[in-house]
Short mmCIF file of C-alpha atoms in Angstrom, two decimals:
data_model
loop_
_atom_site.label_atom_id
_atom_site.label_comp_id
_atom_site.label_asym_id
_atom_site.label_seq_id
_atom_site.Cartn_x
_atom_site.Cartn_y
_atom_site.Cartn_z
CA MET O 7 15.40 -8.94 -13.54
CA GLY O 8 13.99 -10.04 -10.19
CA GLN O 9 12.64 -6.69 -9.01
CA GLY O 10 9.54 -4.83 -10.11
CA VAL O 11 5.94 -5.59 -10.99
CA LYS O 12 5.11 -8.11 -13.70
CA ILE O 13 3.29 -6.55 -16.64
CA SER O 14 0.99 -9.58 -16.66
CA GLU O 15 0.02 -8.78 -13.05
CA LEU O 16 -0.56 -5.14 -13.97
CA ALA O 17 -2.77 -6.13 -16.90
CA GLU O 18 -4.84 -8.45 -14.72
CA LYS O 19 -5.20 -5.92 -11.88
CA MET O 20 -6.15 -3.01 -14.15
CA GLY O 21 -8.32 -5.09 -16.49
CA LEU O 22 -6.25 -4.27 -19.57
CA LYS O 23 -6.87 -5.83 -22.96
CA ASN O 24 -3.69 -7.12 -24.58
CA LEU O 25 -3.61 -6.01 -28.22
CA THR O 26 -0.34 -7.87 -28.87
CA PRO O 27 -1.07 -11.39 -27.58
CA THR O 28 1.98 -12.83 -29.33
CA VAL O 29 4.27 -10.81 -27.05
CA ASP O 30 5.22 -12.89 -24.01
CA LEU O 31 4.55 -10.96 -20.79
CA ALA O 32 5.99 -13.57 -18.43
CA ASP O 33 9.41 -11.97 -17.83
CA LYS O 34 8.53 -8.33 -18.47
CA ARG O 35 8.52 -6.05 -15.44
CA ILE O 36 8.03 -2.43 -14.49
CA THR O 37 10.50 -1.02 -11.96
CA VAL O 38 9.26 2.56 -11.41
CA PRO O 39 5.81 3.64 -10.14
CA GLU O 40 5.53 6.75 -12.31
CA VAL O 41 3.82 6.89 -15.72
CA ASN O 42 4.46 8.99 -18.82
CA ARG O 43 2.20 10.49 -21.48
CA PRO O 44 4.52 10.75 -24.50
CA ALA O 45 3.17 14.06 -25.79
CA LEU O 46 6.52 15.74 -26.51
CA GLN O 47 7.97 12.49 -27.79
CA LEU O 48 5.26 12.29 -30.45
CA THR O 49 6.47 15.67 -31.73
CA GLY O 50 10.00 14.27 -32.03
CA PHE O 51 11.56 15.58 -28.80
CA PHE O 52 13.15 12.60 -27.06
CA ASP O 53 15.61 14.37 -24.75
CA HIS O 54 15.11 13.25 -21.12
CA PHE O 55 12.52 10.73 -22.26
CA ALA O 56 11.32 8.61 -19.30
CA TYR O 57 11.38 5.40 -21.34
CA ASP O 58 11.37 3.11 -18.27
CA ARG O 59 7.80 4.10 -17.36
CA VAL O 60 4.43 2.85 -18.56
CA GLN O 61 3.55 4.95 -21.62
CA ILE O 62 -0.09 6.10 -21.70
CA VAL O 63 -1.66 7.42 -24.89
CA GLY O 64 -4.78 9.48 -24.22
CA TYR O 65 -7.22 11.28 -26.48
CA VAL O 66 -4.94 14.31 -27.01
CA GLU O 67 -1.95 12.22 -28.11
CA TYR O 68 -4.17 9.98 -30.22
CA THR O 69 -5.76 12.95 -32.00
CA TYR O 70 -2.35 14.51 -32.64
CA LEU O 71 -1.13 11.29 -34.26
CA GLN O 72 -4.01 11.48 -36.75
CA THR O 73 -2.70 14.84 -38.01
CA LEU O 74 0.72 13.43 -38.97
CA GLU O 75 1.66 12.25 -42.42
CA GLU O 76 2.28 8.53 -42.73
CA ASP O 77 6.06 8.80 -43.15
CA ARG O 78 6.41 11.10 -40.13
CA LYS O 79 4.12 8.90 -38.05
CA GLN O 80 6.14 5.79 -38.91
CA GLN O 81 9.32 7.66 -37.96
CA ILE O 82 7.88 8.62 -34.56
CA TYR O 83 6.66 5.08 -33.91
CA ASP O 84 10.09 3.69 -34.77
CA GLU O 85 11.87 6.16 -32.50
CA LEU O 86 9.44 5.60 -29.61
CA LEU O 87 9.65 1.81 -29.69
CA SER O 88 13.41 1.76 -30.21
CA ARG O 89 13.73 2.91 -26.56
CA GLN O 90 12.35 -0.41 -25.29
CA VAL O 91 9.55 1.05 -23.21
CA PRO O 92 7.96 -1.53 -20.84
CA CYS O 93 4.50 -1.20 -22.43
CA ILE O 94 2.07 1.23 -24.09
CA VAL O 95 -1.51 1.62 -22.89
CA PHE O 96 -4.26 3.30 -24.94
CA SER O 97 -7.00 4.74 -22.72
CA SER O 98 -10.71 5.37 -23.45
CA ASN O 99 -10.88 2.32 -25.75
CA LEU O 100 -8.78 4.13 -28.37
CA GLU O 101 -7.65 1.82 -31.17
CA PRO O 102 -3.96 1.99 -32.15
CA GLU O 103 -3.07 1.71 -35.82
CA GLU O 104 -1.95 -1.59 -37.24
CA GLU O 105 1.44 -0.08 -38.12
CA LEU O 106 2.15 0.55 -34.45
CA LEU O 107 0.97 -2.91 -33.42
CA GLU O 108 3.08 -4.59 -36.07
CA LEU O 109 6.17 -2.63 -35.03
CA ALA O 110 5.49 -3.36 -31.33
CA ARG O 111 5.25 -7.10 -32.05
CA SER O 112 8.56 -7.01 -33.90
CA ARG O 113 10.19 -5.13 -31.00
CA ASP O 114 8.60 -7.43 -28.38
CA ILE O 115 6.78 -4.54 -26.66
CA PRO O 116 3.22 -5.11 -25.38
CA VAL O 117 0.47 -2.70 -26.39
CA MET O 118 -2.68 -2.71 -24.27
CA GLN O 119 -6.02 -0.97 -24.06
CA THR O 120 -8.34 0.20 -21.27
CA SER O 121 -11.86 1.57 -21.31
CA ARG O 122 -11.11 4.01 -18.48
CA GLN O 123 -10.59 7.72 -18.99
CA THR O 124 -6.94 8.78 -19.01
CA SER O 125 -6.79 10.75 -15.73
CA ALA O 126 -8.75 8.18 -13.72
CA PHE O 127 -6.65 5.32 -15.08
CA MET O 128 -3.37 7.13 -14.38
CA GLY O 129 -4.40 7.91 -10.81
CA GLU O 130 -5.39 4.33 -10.05
CA LEU O 131 -2.29 2.91 -11.75
CA ILE O 132 0.12 5.20 -9.90
CA ARG O 133 -1.56 4.49 -6.54
CA TRP O 134 -1.36 0.72 -7.09
CA MET O 135 2.25 0.75 -8.32
CA ASN O 136 3.36 3.00 -5.45
CA VAL O 137 2.25 0.28 -3.06
CA LYS O 138 3.66 -2.62 -5.09
CA LEU O 139 7.05 -0.96 -5.67
CA ALA O 140 7.47 0.66 -2.26
CA PRO O 141 10.49 -0.30 -0.07
CA CYS O 142 9.47 -3.38 1.88
CA ILE O 143 10.54 -5.22 5.03
CA THR O 144 9.12 -8.30 6.76
CA ILE O 145 8.64 -8.46 10.54
CA HIS O 146 7.15 -10.85 13.08
CA GLY O 147 3.81 -9.62 14.38
CA VAL O 148 0.04 -9.41 13.88
CA LEU O 149 -1.78 -6.60 12.07
CA VAL O 150 -5.44 -5.89 12.83
CA ASP O 151 -7.85 -3.16 11.75
CA VAL O 152 -9.48 -1.87 14.96
CA TYR O 153 -12.12 0.82 14.36
CA GLY O 154 -10.24 1.85 11.22
CA VAL O 155 -6.91 2.14 13.05
CA GLY O 156 -4.17 -0.20 11.86
CA VAL O 157 -2.83 -1.82 15.05
CA LEU O 158 0.42 -3.76 14.75
CA ILE O 159 0.76 -6.19 17.67
CA MET O 160 4.34 -7.18 18.48
CA GLY O 161 6.05 -9.17 21.20
CA GLU O 162 7.98 -12.34 21.88
CA SER O 163 6.82 -15.60 20.36
CA GLY O 164 4.09 -17.26 22.41
CA ILE O 165 3.14 -14.17 24.42
CA GLY O 166 -0.43 -14.15 23.07
CA LYS O 167 -0.49 -11.94 19.97
CA SER O 168 -2.60 -14.30 17.87
CA GLU O 169 -5.02 -15.02 20.71
CA ALA O 170 -5.58 -11.31 21.25
CA ALA O 171 -6.12 -10.83 17.51
CA LEU O 172 -8.65 -13.69 17.43
CA GLU O 173 -10.66 -12.09 20.23
CA LEU O 174 -10.59 -8.76 18.37
CA ILE O 175 -11.92 -10.52 15.27
CA LYS O 176 -14.78 -12.04 17.32
CA ARG O 177 -15.57 -8.52 18.52
CA GLY O 178 -16.07 -7.36 14.92
CA HIS O 179 -12.62 -6.12 13.92
CA ARG O 180 -10.63 -7.28 10.90
CA LEU O 181 -7.47 -9.32 10.47
CA VAL O 182 -4.86 -8.25 7.96
CA THR O 183 -2.08 -10.72 8.72
CA ASP O 184 -0.84 -13.03 11.47
CA ASP O 185 2.75 -14.00 12.28
CA VAL O 186 4.38 -12.36 9.22
CA VAL O 187 3.75 -8.71 8.31
CA GLU O 188 5.04 -7.18 5.08
CA ILE O 189 5.52 -3.44 5.64
CA ARG O 190 5.81 -1.08 2.67
CA LYS O 191 6.81 2.57 2.84
CA VAL O 192 4.35 4.22 0.48
CA SER O 193 5.31 7.77 1.49
CA ASP O 194 7.19 9.61 4.24
CA ASP O 195 4.00 9.53 6.30
CA THR O 196 2.43 6.20 5.36
CA LEU O 197 3.34 2.59 6.07
CA VAL O 198 1.10 -0.11 4.60
CA GLY O 199 1.00 -3.62 6.01
CA SER O 200 -0.11 -6.77 4.20
CA ALA O 201 0.14 -10.56 4.41
CA PRO O 202 2.32 -12.84 2.31
CA ASP O 203 0.14 -14.79 -0.12
CA ILE O 204 0.99 -18.10 1.54
CA THR O 205 -0.31 -17.10 5.02
CA LYS O 206 -3.13 -14.75 4.02
CA HIS O 207 -6.22 -15.01 6.30
CA PHE O 208 -4.64 -17.73 8.48
CA ILE O 209 -3.99 -17.55 12.24
CA GLU O 210 -1.80 -19.97 14.19
CA LEU O 211 -3.12 -20.90 17.64
CA ARG O 212 -0.78 -22.92 19.82
CA GLY O 213 -2.42 -26.18 20.88
CA ILE O 214 -5.02 -26.00 18.10
CA GLY O 215 -3.12 -25.30 14.89
CA ILE O 216 -3.99 -23.22 11.84
CA VAL O 217 -7.34 -21.41 11.71
CA ASP O 218 -8.80 -19.93 8.51
CA VAL O 219 -10.35 -16.65 9.68
CA LYS O 220 -12.04 -15.90 6.35
CA SER O 221 -13.82 -19.27 6.30
CA MET O 222 -14.76 -19.28 9.99
CA PHE O 223 -15.91 -15.68 10.49
CA GLY O 224 -16.63 -14.45 6.96
CA VAL O 225 -15.08 -12.04 4.50
CA GLN O 226 -16.13 -9.06 6.63
CA CYS O 227 -13.49 -10.06 9.20
CA VAL O 228 -10.46 -9.82 6.91
CA ARG O 229 -8.87 -7.19 4.69
CA GLU O 230 -5.97 -7.21 2.24
CA THR O 231 -3.95 -4.17 3.37
CA GLN O 232 -4.04 -1.59 6.15
CA ASN O 233 -2.08 1.52 7.09
CA ILE O 234 0.00 0.99 10.23
CA ASP O 235 -1.08 3.71 12.66
CA LEU O 236 -0.25 2.26 16.06
CA VAL O 237 2.16 -0.34 17.45
CA ILE O 238 1.31 -2.27 20.62
CA THR O 239 4.16 -4.30 22.10
CA LEU O 240 3.17 -7.05 24.52
CA GLU O 241 5.69 -7.90 27.24
CA GLU O 242 5.83 -9.92 30.45
CA TRP O 243 4.90 -7.93 33.56
CA ASN O 244 8.03 -6.66 35.36
CA ARG O 245 7.40 -5.47 38.92
CA ASP O 246 10.60 -3.42 38.87
CA LYS O 247 9.75 -1.53 35.68
CA GLU O 248 7.92 1.80 35.63
CA TYR O 249 5.08 1.79 33.11
CA ASP O 250 3.53 4.93 31.62
CA ARG O 251 0.29 5.70 33.48
CA LEU O 252 -0.58 9.13 32.02
CA GLY O 253 0.46 9.12 28.36
CA LEU O 254 1.52 12.78 28.27
CA GLU O 255 4.45 11.92 26.00
CA GLU O 256 4.29 9.65 22.97
CA ASN O 257 6.78 6.85 22.42
CA TYR O 258 7.68 5.85 18.88
CA THR O 259 9.13 2.93 16.96
CA GLU O 260 10.61 3.23 13.49
CA PHE O 261 10.14 1.22 10.30
CA LEU O 262 11.88 2.17 7.05
CA GLY O 263 12.57 5.65 8.44
CA ASN O 264 8.92 6.32 9.39
CA LYS O 265 7.98 6.79 13.04
CA VAL O 266 4.85 5.12 14.46
CA VAL O 267 3.31 5.67 17.90
CA CYS O 268 4.12 2.72 20.16
CA HIS O 269 2.61 1.51 23.46
CA SER O 270 4.09 -1.21 25.68
CA ILE O 271 1.42 -3.28 27.44
CA PRO O 272 2.51 -5.57 30.28
CA ILE O 273 0.86 -9.00 30.32
CA ARG O 274 -0.63 -10.08 33.64
CA PRO O 275 -3.43 -12.54 34.57
CA GLY O 276 -6.80 -10.85 34.53
CA ARG O 277 -5.94 -8.13 32.03
CA ASN O 278 -8.39 -8.01 29.10
CA LEU O 279 -6.05 -7.35 26.19
CA PRO O 280 -8.69 -6.92 23.44
CA ILE O 281 -10.50 -4.19 25.40
CA ILE O 282 -7.17 -2.48 26.14
CA MET O 283 -6.29 -2.56 22.42
CA GLU O 284 -9.70 -1.20 21.45
CA SER O 285 -9.26 1.63 23.95
CA ALA O 286 -5.77 2.35 22.63
CA ALA O 287 -7.09 2.53 19.05
CA VAL O 288 -9.95 4.88 19.99
CA ASN O 289 -7.62 7.02 22.10
CA HIS O 290 -5.22 7.25 19.14
CA ARG O 291 -8.07 8.43 16.91
CA GLN O 292 -9.06 11.04 19.49
CA LYS O 293 -5.51 12.40 19.55
CA LYS O 294 -5.49 12.60 15.75
CA MET O 295 -8.74 14.59 15.97
CA GLY O 296 -7.21 17.03 18.46
CA TYR O 297 -8.34 15.69 21.84
CA ASN O 298 -5.78 14.33 24.32
CA ALA O 299 -7.28 12.92 27.53
CA ALA O 300 -3.95 13.05 29.41
CA GLN O 301 -3.47 16.72 28.56
CA GLU O 302 -7.07 17.44 29.57
CA LEU O 303 -6.48 15.82 32.97
CA TYR O 304 -3.23 17.77 33.40
CA LYS O 305 -5.07 20.98 32.54
CA ARG O 306 -7.78 20.27 35.13
CA VAL O 307 -5.19 19.52 37.83
CA GLN O 308 -3.37 22.78 37.06
CA GLU O 309 -6.60 24.76 37.18
CA ASN O 310 -7.53 23.13 40.48
CA LEU O 311 -4.15 24.02 41.98
CA VAL O 312 -4.51 27.61 40.82
CA ARG O 313 -7.97 27.88 42.43
CA LYS O 314 -6.72 26.45 45.73
CA GLY O 315 -3.73 28.77 45.64
#
């Protein structure tokens, strides 16, 4: 199965201890971001059992298992593992019984352990898997964190996206990815952008070549992921085209069904693109906080007209 998250990657990311090292994790994957605490299943109720999820055994389930007679416990273990669950994780450093481990090894199902409390571990695991398993597309562009606003810079090849991003980095902002942006739909309101592993932290500058931003400017100038809050499209200046000069109405572009505010910035000699992008990011934050400069200007003009009338 080509889709999903590798269990080996999950174990490394979450710092899980593998209690069944003889089980090969190489080809085992998880395909759904939800988790399941098999409380009802441990009582014998397996109808509608979400067997394709990570199974998490917390203190309550663990304590309940200790109350069962050995024959009943073995029966529950056998029924649980016969469903080929992707893996079982014991939280709070709880130690599973050898009978369960032996049965898991025979069924080729990994059993792991974490020191984290159940609720905290579940929250972190779900958040991470929601990002990893979200619908994903790849586009051509540059993603930069400007004052905490994720700015996706788009435009034709060679128009100056990477150069603008480099200047933003020199001004203290952070690069997420250059040239190739992987966009994941985490929710109906959130798009998260990241870099492919092969191009992470690199920028291509025509005439110079590849630049390693992390090595040149330090780790404070890069980040792994960033929400996409604003799209800026660079285009050649067209004297015959009318450009928005007030910003009373928002324009949007769409990725994976989610709409993102979009500004088109015409390129012309003498225009300082980094400062324009910084201003756009701050203006976007102001609008999110309830202040719209264009509407304030419109309001003042209307009030002035009323006074003169």
